[in-house]
PDB file of C-alpha atoms in Angstrom:
ATOM      1  CA  MET Q   1       3.512 142.569  45.557  1.00  0.00           C
ATOM      2  CA  LYS Q   2       7.307 143.460  44.360  1.00  0.00           C
ATOM      3  CA  ILE Q   3       7.985 146.996  46.187  1.00  0.00           C
ATOM      4  CA  LEU Q   4      11.026 147.909  45.488  1.00  0.00           C
ATOM      5  CA  VAL Q   5      13.003 151.487  48.008  1.00  0.00           C
ATOM      6  CA  TYR Q   6      15.229 153.351  45.912  1.00  0.00           C
ATOM      7  CA  GLY Q   7      17.398 155.232  48.002  1.00  0.00           C
ATOM      8  CA  ALA Q   8      18.739 154.432  51.109  1.00  0.00           C
ATOM      9  CA  GLY Q   9      19.421 156.576  52.934  1.00  0.00           C
ATOM     10  CA  VAL Q  10      17.511 157.033  56.898  1.00  0.00           C
ATOM     11  CA  LEU Q  11      14.360 157.332  55.685  1.00  0.00           C
ATOM     12  CA  GLY Q  12      15.247 154.451  52.799  1.00  0.00           C
ATOM     13  CA  CYS Q  13      15.972 151.853  55.134  1.00  0.00           C
ATOM     14  CA  ASN Q  14      13.097 152.739  57.747  1.00  0.00           C
ATOM     15  CA  LEU Q  15      10.406 152.392  55.322  1.00  0.00           C
ATOM     16  CA  ALA Q  16      12.746 149.434  54.264  1.00  0.00           C
ATOM     17  CA  ARG Q  17      13.103 147.643  57.020  1.00  0.00           C
ATOM     18  CA  ASN Q  18       9.133 148.466  58.965  1.00  0.00           C
ATOM     19  CA  LEU Q  19       8.563 146.236  55.577  1.00  0.00           C
ATOM     20  CA  PHE Q  20      10.073 143.747  55.147  1.00  0.00           C
ATOM     21  CA  ARG Q  21       9.295 142.998  58.924  1.00  0.00           C
ATOM     22  CA  ALA Q  22       5.914 143.401  57.590  1.00  0.00           C
ATOM     23  CA  GLY Q  23       7.117 140.959  55.644  1.00  0.00           C
ATOM     24  CA  LYS Q  24       6.691 141.691  52.765  1.00  0.00           C
ATOM     25  CA  ASP Q  25       8.825 141.398  49.391  1.00  0.00           C
ATOM     26  CA  VAL Q  26      10.863 143.988  49.740  1.00  0.00           C
ATOM     27  CA  THR Q  27      14.537 144.820  47.330  1.00  0.00           C
ATOM     28  CA  LEU Q  28      16.286 147.769  48.790  1.00  0.00           C
ATOM     29  CA  LEU Q  29      18.499 150.095  46.160  1.00  0.00           C
ATOM     30  CA  ALA Q  30      21.511 150.668  47.700  1.00  0.00           C
ATOM     31  CA  ARG Q  31      25.042 152.208  45.764  1.00  0.00           C
ATOM     32  CA  GLY Q  32      28.832 152.388  47.391  1.00  0.00           C
ATOM     33  CA  ASN Q  33      30.197 151.021  50.649  1.00  0.00           C
ATOM     34  CA  TRP Q  34      26.110 151.420  52.691  1.00  0.00           C
ATOM     35  CA  ALA Q  35      25.563 148.798  49.384  1.00  0.00           C
ATOM     36  CA  ALA Q  36      28.464 145.678  50.327  1.00  0.00           C
ATOM     37  CA  GLU Q  37      28.222 147.104  54.327  1.00  0.00           C
ATOM     38  CA  ILE Q  38      23.735 146.352  53.737  1.00  0.00           C
ATOM     39  CA  LYS Q  39      24.252 142.796  51.785  1.00  0.00           C
ATOM     40  CA  GLN Q  40      26.972 141.704  53.958  1.00  0.00           C
ATOM     41  CA  ASN Q  41      26.326 142.559  57.845  1.00  0.00           C
ATOM     42  CA  GLY Q  42      22.615 142.741  56.960  1.00  0.00           C
ATOM     43  CA  LEU Q  43      20.522 146.864  57.546  1.00  0.00           C
ATOM     44  CA  ARG Q  44      21.232 147.181  60.611  1.00  0.00           C
ATOM     45  CA  VAL Q  45      18.971 150.130  62.269  1.00  0.00           C
ATOM     46  CA  LYS Q  46      19.397 151.659  66.410  1.00  0.00           C
ATOM     47  CA  ASP Q  47      15.916 153.204  67.071  1.00  0.00           C
ATOM     48  CA  LYS Q  48      17.768 156.145  70.023  1.00  0.00           C
ATOM     49  CA  PHE Q  49      14.932 155.132  72.110  1.00  0.00           C
ATOM     50  CA  SER Q  50      15.906 151.479  72.274  1.00  0.00           C
ATOM     51  CA  PRO Q  51      19.087 149.413  73.309  1.00  0.00           C
ATOM     52  CA  ARG Q  52      18.525 146.307  70.625  1.00  0.00           C
ATOM     53  CA  VAL Q  53      19.631 146.419  67.592  1.00  0.00           C
ATOM     54  CA  SER Q  54      17.682 145.400  64.765  1.00  0.00           C
ATOM     55  CA  VAL Q  55      18.785 143.489  62.086  1.00  0.00           C
ATOM     56  CA  SER Q  56      17.226 142.421  58.613  1.00  0.00           C
ATOM     57  CA  ARG Q  57      18.050 140.485  55.991  1.00  0.00           C
ATOM     58  CA  ILE Q  58      16.797 142.615  53.104  1.00  0.00           C
ATOM     59  CA  PRO Q  59      17.707 141.943  49.443  1.00  0.00           C
ATOM     60  CA  VAL Q  60      19.861 144.497  48.339  1.00  0.00           C
ATOM     61  CA  VAL Q  61      19.901 145.912  44.030  1.00  0.00           C
ATOM     62  CA  THR Q  62      22.570 148.493  43.072  1.00  0.00           C
ATOM     63  CA  LYS Q  63      20.437 150.250  40.391  1.00  0.00           C
ATOM     64  CA  LEU Q  64      16.635 148.991  38.095  1.00  0.00           C
ATOM     65  CA  ALA Q  65      17.303 148.059  34.883  1.00  0.00           C
ATOM     66  CA  PRO Q  66      14.644 148.723  32.112  1.00  0.00           C
ATOM     67  CA  ASP Q  67      13.708 145.298  32.641  1.00  0.00           C
ATOM     68  CA  ALA Q  68      12.950 145.096  36.404  1.00  0.00           C
ATOM     69  CA  GLN Q  69       9.310 144.567  37.752  1.00  0.00           C
ATOM     70  CA  TYR Q  70       7.800 145.817  40.276  1.00  0.00           C
ATOM     71  CA  ASP Q  71       4.596 146.563  41.854  1.00  0.00           C
ATOM     72  CA  VAL Q  72       5.293 150.253  43.217  1.00  0.00           C
ATOM     73  CA  ILE Q  73       8.382 152.192  44.139  1.00  0.00           C
ATOM     74  CA  PHE Q  74       9.481 154.445  46.905  1.00  0.00           C
ATOM     75  CA  VAL Q  75      11.969 156.875  45.593  1.00  0.00           C
ATOM     76  CA  VAL Q  76      13.430 158.827  48.119  1.00  0.00           C
ATOM     77  CA  LEU Q  77      16.054 160.896  47.844  1.00  0.00           C
ATOM     78  CA  ARG Q  78      17.722 163.931  48.186  1.00  0.00           C
ATOM     79  CA  TYR Q  79      16.639 166.765  46.065  1.00  0.00           C
ATOM     80  CA  THR Q  80      19.503 167.189  44.301  1.00  0.00           C
ATOM     81  CA  GLN Q  81      19.642 162.953  43.178  1.00  0.00           C
ATOM     82  CA  LEU Q  82      16.404 162.956  41.705  1.00  0.00           C
ATOM     83  CA  ASP Q  83      18.010 164.763  37.757  1.00  0.00           C
ATOM     84  CA  SER Q  84      19.163 160.596  37.028  1.00  0.00           C
ATOM     85  CA  ALA Q  85      16.453 158.175  38.977  1.00  0.00           C
ATOM     86  CA  LEU Q  86      13.696 160.925  36.645  1.00  0.00           C
ATOM     87  CA  ASP Q  87      15.571 159.341  34.240  1.00  0.00           C
ATOM     88  CA  THR Q  88      15.614 155.626  35.434  1.00  0.00           C
ATOM     89  CA  LEU Q  89      12.514 155.340  36.658  1.00  0.00           C
ATOM     90  CA  ARG Q  90      10.889 156.719  32.972  1.00  0.00           C
ATOM     91  CA  GLU Q  91      13.106 153.594  31.566  1.00  0.00           C
ATOM     92  CA  ASN Q  92      12.002 151.151  33.961  1.00  0.00           C
ATOM     93  CA  GLN Q  93       8.260 149.503  32.976  1.00  0.00           C
ATOM     94  CA  THR Q  94       6.777 150.284  36.609  1.00  0.00           C
ATOM     95  CA  LYS Q  95       3.144 151.964  36.500  1.00  0.00           C
ATOM     96  CA  ASN Q  96       3.586 153.238  40.597  1.00  0.00           C
ATOM     97  CA  ILE Q  97       5.383 155.964  42.158  1.00  0.00           C
ATOM     98  CA  VAL Q  98       6.024 156.633  45.332  1.00  0.00           C
ATOM     99  CA  PHE Q  99       8.744 159.633  45.674  1.00  0.00           C
ATOM    100  CA  VAL Q 100       8.896 160.536  49.793  1.00  0.00           C
ATOM    101  CA  GLY Q 101       9.416 163.775  50.713  1.00  0.00           C
ATOM    102  CA  ASN Q 102       9.520 167.456  49.327  1.00  0.00           C
ATOM    103  CA  ASN Q 103       9.516 169.666  46.474  1.00  0.00           C
ATOM    104  CA  VAL Q 104       9.718 167.380  44.199  1.00  0.00           C
ATOM    105  CA  ARG Q 105       6.024 167.742  42.400  1.00  0.00           C
ATOM    106  CA  PRO Q 106       6.653 169.823  38.810  1.00  0.00           C
ATOM    107  CA  ARG Q 107       9.401 167.640  38.347  1.00  0.00           C
ATOM    108  CA  ALA Q 108       8.466 163.397  39.194  1.00  0.00           C
ATOM    109  CA  LEU Q 109       4.708 164.984  36.566  1.00  0.00           C
ATOM    110  CA  ALA Q 110       6.813 166.501  33.612  1.00  0.00           C
ATOM    111  CA  ALA Q 111       9.346 163.973  33.693  1.00  0.00           C
ATOM    112  CA  LEU Q 112       6.975 160.850  34.521  1.00  0.00           C
ATOM    113  CA  PRO Q 113       4.303 161.627  32.303  1.00  0.00           C
ATOM    114  CA  GLU Q 114       3.025 157.977  31.801  1.00  0.00           C
ATOM    115  CA  LYS Q 115       3.468 156.540  35.537  1.00  0.00           C
ATOM    116  CA  ASN Q 116       1.404 156.820  37.889  1.00  0.00           C
ATOM    117  CA  VAL Q 117       2.507 159.170  40.467  1.00  0.00           C
ATOM    118  CA  LEU Q 118       2.239 159.579  43.954  1.00  0.00           C
ATOM    119  CA  PHE Q 119       3.812 161.280  46.849  1.00  0.00           C
ATOM    120  CA  ALA Q 120       4.231 160.598  50.744  1.00  0.00           C
ATOM    121  CA  PHE Q 121       6.159 163.023  53.837  1.00  0.00           C
ATOM    122  CA  ALA Q 122       6.888 159.601  56.733  1.00  0.00           C
ATOM    123  CA  LEU Q 123       7.114 160.689  59.932  1.00  0.00           C
ATOM    124  CA  SER Q 124      11.565 159.470  61.222  1.00  0.00           C
ATOM    125  CA  ALA Q 125      14.164 160.962  61.113  1.00  0.00           C
ATOM    126  CA  GLY Q 126      17.766 159.999  62.409  1.00  0.00           C
ATOM    127  CA  HIS Q 127      21.259 159.942  61.068  1.00  0.00           C
ATOM    128  CA  ARG Q 128      23.635 156.839  58.952  1.00  0.00           C
ATOM    129  CA  GLU Q 129      26.479 155.912  60.305  1.00  0.00           C
ATOM    130  CA  SER Q 130      28.910 152.881  58.589  1.00  0.00           C
ATOM    131  CA  ASP Q 131      27.400 149.851  59.565  1.00  0.00           C
ATOM    132  CA  ARG Q 132      23.959 150.944  61.115  1.00  0.00           C
ATOM    133  CA  VAL Q 133      20.776 153.424  61.062  1.00  0.00           C
ATOM    134  CA  VAL Q 134      20.173 155.412  64.037  1.00  0.00           C
ATOM    135  CA  SER Q 135      17.063 157.007  63.774  1.00  0.00           C
ATOM    136  CA  ILE Q 136      13.953 158.415  65.917  1.00  0.00           C
ATOM    137  CA  ASP Q 137      11.159 156.271  63.492  1.00  0.00           C
ATOM    138  CA  LEU Q 138       6.974 157.740  64.525  1.00  0.00           C
ATOM    139  CA  LYS Q 139       6.093 155.260  62.286  1.00  0.00           C
ATOM    140  CA  LYS Q 140       3.335 157.087  60.555  1.00  0.00           C
ATOM    141  CA  ILE Q 141       3.110 157.939  57.081  1.00  0.00           C
ATOM    142  CA  THR Q 142       1.159 160.325  55.075  1.00  0.00           C
ATOM    143  CA  VAL Q 143       0.505 159.340  51.296  1.00  0.00           C
ATOM    144  CA  GLY Q 144      -1.881 159.977  48.377  1.00  0.00           C
ATOM    145  CA  GLN Q 145      -2.113 161.891  44.960  1.00  0.00           C
ATOM    146  CA  LEU Q 146      -2.591 164.728  42.890  1.00  0.00           C
ATOM    147  CA  SER Q 147      -6.968 166.642  43.367  1.00  0.00           C
ATOM    148  CA  GLY Q 148      -7.873 165.909  40.540  1.00  0.00           C
ATOM    149  CA  VAL Q 149      -6.447 162.629  39.701  1.00  0.00           C
ATOM    150  CA  ALA Q 150      -8.165 159.163  40.116  1.00  0.00           C
ATOM    151  CA  SER Q 151      -7.905 157.712  43.182  1.00  0.00           C
ATOM    152  CA  ASN Q 152      -5.043 155.496  44.906  1.00  0.00           C
ATOM    153  CA  ALA Q 153      -6.492 154.177  48.206  1.00  0.00           C
ATOM    154  CA  GLY Q 154      -7.195 150.878  47.120  1.00  0.00           C
ATOM    155  CA  LEU Q 155      -3.366 150.005  46.543  1.00  0.00           C
ATOM    156  CA  ILE Q 156      -2.202 152.367  48.921  1.00  0.00           C
ATOM    157  CA  GLY Q 157      -4.272 150.078  51.637  1.00  0.00           C
ATOM    158  CA  GLU Q 158      -2.668 146.921  49.544  1.00  0.00           C
ATOM    159  CA  ILE Q 159       0.977 148.264  50.124  1.00  0.00           C
ATOM    160  CA  PHE Q 160       1.097 149.078  53.995  1.00  0.00           C
ATOM    161  CA  ARG Q 161      -2.007 145.563  55.281  1.00  0.00           C
ATOM    162  CA  GLY Q 162       0.011 144.358  57.459  1.00  0.00           C
ATOM    163  CA  THR Q 163       1.859 146.632  58.553  1.00  0.00           C
ATOM    164  CA  LYS Q 164       2.899 148.026  61.185  1.00  0.00           C
ATOM    165  CA  TYR Q 165       2.530 151.630  59.932  1.00  0.00           C
ATOM    166  CA  LYS Q 166      -0.509 154.484  60.436  1.00  0.00           C
ATOM    167  CA  VAL Q 167      -1.572 155.467  57.183  1.00  0.00           C
ATOM    168  CA  VAL Q 168      -2.738 158.065  56.480  1.00  0.00           C
ATOM    169  CA  TYR Q 169      -4.706 158.594  52.481  1.00  0.00           C
ATOM    170  CA  GLU Q 170      -3.742 162.058  52.012  1.00  0.00           C
ATOM    171  CA  PRO Q 171      -6.382 162.461  48.096  1.00  0.00           C
ATOM    172  CA  ASN Q 172      -3.898 165.880  47.731  1.00  0.00           C
ATOM    173  CA  MET Q 173      -0.500 165.720  49.022  1.00  0.00           C
ATOM    174  CA  GLU Q 174       0.086 169.497  46.612  1.00  0.00           C
ATOM    175  CA  ASP Q 175      -1.948 171.440  49.351  1.00  0.00           C
ATOM    176  CA  TYR Q 176      -0.141 169.011  52.760  1.00  0.00           C
ATOM    177  CA  LEU Q 177       2.844 169.684  50.998  1.00  0.00           C
ATOM    178  CA  LEU Q 178       3.037 173.105  51.178  1.00  0.00           C
ATOM    179  CA  CYS Q 179       1.947 173.444  54.493  1.00  0.00           C
ATOM    180  CA  HIS Q 180       4.954 171.870  55.592  1.00  0.00           C
ATOM    181  CA  ALA Q 181       6.628 173.733  53.529  1.00  0.00           C
ATOM    182  CA  ALA Q 182       5.522 177.225  54.548  1.00  0.00           C
ATOM    183  CA  PHE Q 183       5.811 175.719  57.911  1.00  0.00           C
ATOM    184  CA  VAL Q 184       9.143 174.727  57.964  1.00  0.00           C
ATOM    185  CA  MET Q 185      10.970 175.552  55.069  1.00  0.00           C
ATOM    186  CA  PRO Q 186      11.601 179.472  56.133  1.00  0.00           C
ATOM    187  CA  ALA Q 187      12.986 178.772  58.883  1.00  0.00           C
ATOM    188  CA  VAL Q 188      15.812 176.042  57.278  1.00  0.00           C
ATOM    189  CA  PHE Q 189      16.716 178.843  55.205  1.00  0.00           C
ATOM    190  CA  ALA Q 190      17.015 181.080  58.202  1.00  0.00           C
ATOM    191  CA  PHE Q 191      19.155 178.448  59.880  1.00  0.00           C
ATOM    192  CA  HIS Q 192      21.569 177.482  57.307  1.00  0.00           C
ATOM    193  CA  LEU Q 193      20.428 174.797  57.639  1.00  0.00           C
ATOM    194  CA  ASP Q 194      20.367 171.451  54.422  1.00  0.00           C
ATOM    195  CA  PRO Q 195      16.485 172.417  53.305  1.00  0.00           C
ATOM    196  CA  THR Q 196      17.155 168.358  51.697  1.00  0.00           C
ATOM    197  CA  ALA Q 197      17.695 166.154  54.705  1.00  0.00           C
ATOM    198  CA  GLY Q 198      13.752 165.913  54.391  1.00  0.00           C
ATOM    199  CA  PRO Q 199      10.843 165.024  57.470  1.00  0.00           C
ATOM    200  CA  GLY Q 200      13.910 164.962  60.068  1.00  0.00           C
ATOM    201  CA  LEU Q 201      14.645 168.433  59.473  1.00  0.00           C
ATOM    202  CA  THR Q 202      11.264 169.038  62.180  1.00  0.00           C
ATOM    203  CA  PHE Q 203      13.343 168.122  64.704  1.00  0.00           C
ATOM    204  CA  VAL Q 204      16.104 170.051  63.779  1.00  0.00           C
ATOM    205  CA  THR Q 205      14.705 173.313  63.116  1.00  0.00           C
ATOM    206  CA  MET Q 206      11.782 173.805  65.095  1.00  0.00           C
ATOM    207  CA  PRO Q 207      14.933 173.485  68.201  1.00  0.00           C
ATOM    208  CA  ALA Q 208      15.333 176.244  66.636  1.00  0.00           C
ATOM    209  CA  VAL Q 209      12.898 178.796  65.974  1.00  0.00           C
ATOM    210  CA  PHE Q 210      12.130 178.344  69.643  1.00  0.00           C
ATOM    211  CA  SER Q 211      14.963 178.645  71.009  1.00  0.00           C
ATOM    212  CA  GLN Q 212      14.870 182.897  69.936  1.00  0.00           C
ATOM    213  CA  MET Q 213      11.811 182.575  71.333  1.00  0.00           C
ATOM    214  CA  PRO Q 214       9.794 184.176  74.225  1.00  0.00           C
ATOM    215  CA  LEU Q 215       9.380 181.500  76.757  1.00  0.00           C
ATOM    216  CA  GLY Q 216      10.982 179.908  73.979  1.00  0.00           C
ATOM    217  CA  GLN Q 217      11.796 176.912  76.289  1.00  0.00           C
ATOM    218  CA  GLY Q 218       7.563 177.021  77.218  1.00  0.00           C
ATOM    219  CA  PHE Q 219       6.599 175.629  73.906  1.00  0.00           C
ATOM    220  CA  ALA Q 220       9.073 173.931  73.314  1.00  0.00           C
ATOM    221  CA  ALA Q 221       7.981 170.828  75.863  1.00  0.00           C
ATOM    222  CA  ALA Q 222       4.874 172.471  74.623  1.00  0.00           C
ATOM    223  CA  PHE Q 223       4.710 171.335  70.996  1.00  0.00           C
ATOM    224  CA  TYR Q 224       7.285 167.864  72.247  1.00  0.00           C
ATOM    225  CA  ALA Q 225       4.536 166.792  74.628  1.00  0.00           C
ATOM    226  CA  CYS Q 226       2.104 166.908  72.172  1.00  0.00           C
ATOM    227  CA  LEU Q 227       4.633 165.480  69.591  1.00  0.00           C
ATOM    228  CA  THR Q 228       4.813 162.718  71.871  1.00  0.00           C
ATOM    229  CA  VAL Q 229       0.519 162.224  72.375  1.00  0.00           C
ATOM    230  CA  ALA Q 230       0.533 162.251  68.617  1.00  0.00           C
ATOM    231  CA  ALA Q 231       3.320 158.866  68.526  1.00  0.00           C
ATOM    232  CA  LEU Q 232       1.486 157.626  71.516  1.00  0.00           C
ATOM    233  CA  THR Q 233      -2.491 156.938  69.934  1.00  0.00           C
ATOM    234  CA  SER Q 234      -0.752 156.753  66.702  1.00  0.00           C
ATOM    235  CA  SER Q 235       1.146 153.336  67.783  1.00  0.00           C
ATOM    236  CA  VAL Q 236      -2.794 151.406  69.441  1.00  0.00           C
ATOM    237  CA  SER Q 237      -3.535 150.123  66.271  1.00  0.00           C
ATOM    238  CA  MET Q 238      -0.079 148.219  66.978  1.00  0.00           C
ATOM    239  CA  LEU Q 239      -2.061 146.741  69.871  1.00  0.00           C
ATOM    240  CA  GLU Q 240      -5.881 145.554  67.306  1.00  0.00           C
ATOM    241  CA  ALA Q 241      -4.207 141.896  66.645  1.00  0.00           C
ATOM    242  CA  CYS Q 242      -3.069 141.858  70.606  1.00  0.00           C
ATOM    243  CA  THR Q 243      -6.660 142.173  71.158  1.00  0.00           C
ATOM    244  CA  ALA Q 244      -8.100 140.221  68.347  1.00  0.00           C
ATOM    245  CA  LEU Q 245      -6.619 137.303  70.253  1.00  0.00           C
ATOM    246  CA  LEU Q 246      -8.389 138.108  73.263  1.00  0.00           C
ATOM    247  CA  THR Q 247     -11.571 138.430  73.201  1.00  0.00           C
TER     248      THR Q 247
END
């Protein structure tokens, strides 16, 4: 299965790295100096809780040609970058398109009526430096289609088979994304934050919200403790391969 990750920000780089390290045939679309850096030195990702930097020699392209063939394209772009990307995706022959993030549903569906459009929400955040990505990646992704559309569970399973992702299949992504937007986005605008920052907003908006609440420090500690437990329990699936070898 050939996979293209269209966008080389924090989310796109984490997704491409995780798929590549699982042996997937993945290509990363990047541009400018960042594309040149990855081509020359590999994709370097530094986990905030680890001293080491991983280096992945992921193939890089700088544009999506109309005749380029992929089994699935993950679009990981800011909302403001979507217009030009939608035109490019419409001209390309790839059928399966997965938009990672929020606030793209109406535009994506209207612009790509002949595509199999899915939506996803990945739990990772961080920032990009000149030569590397520094991030927190929980390796959990929720992905699916809108209500009333034929199931894509088989396709999703094939894409992520063998990876370290904890994959949650959601047959009604519209309700899922709306719930996230209703909870996080009002706080984003209230604190004058960047609404295009993606899932990382959870790690930015919540501290701001808790700082304005009575007993906010206690609620913050409880919230992030639960988030940590969720991340740890999600990683249990990573031990399945080792357990299988010992039994």
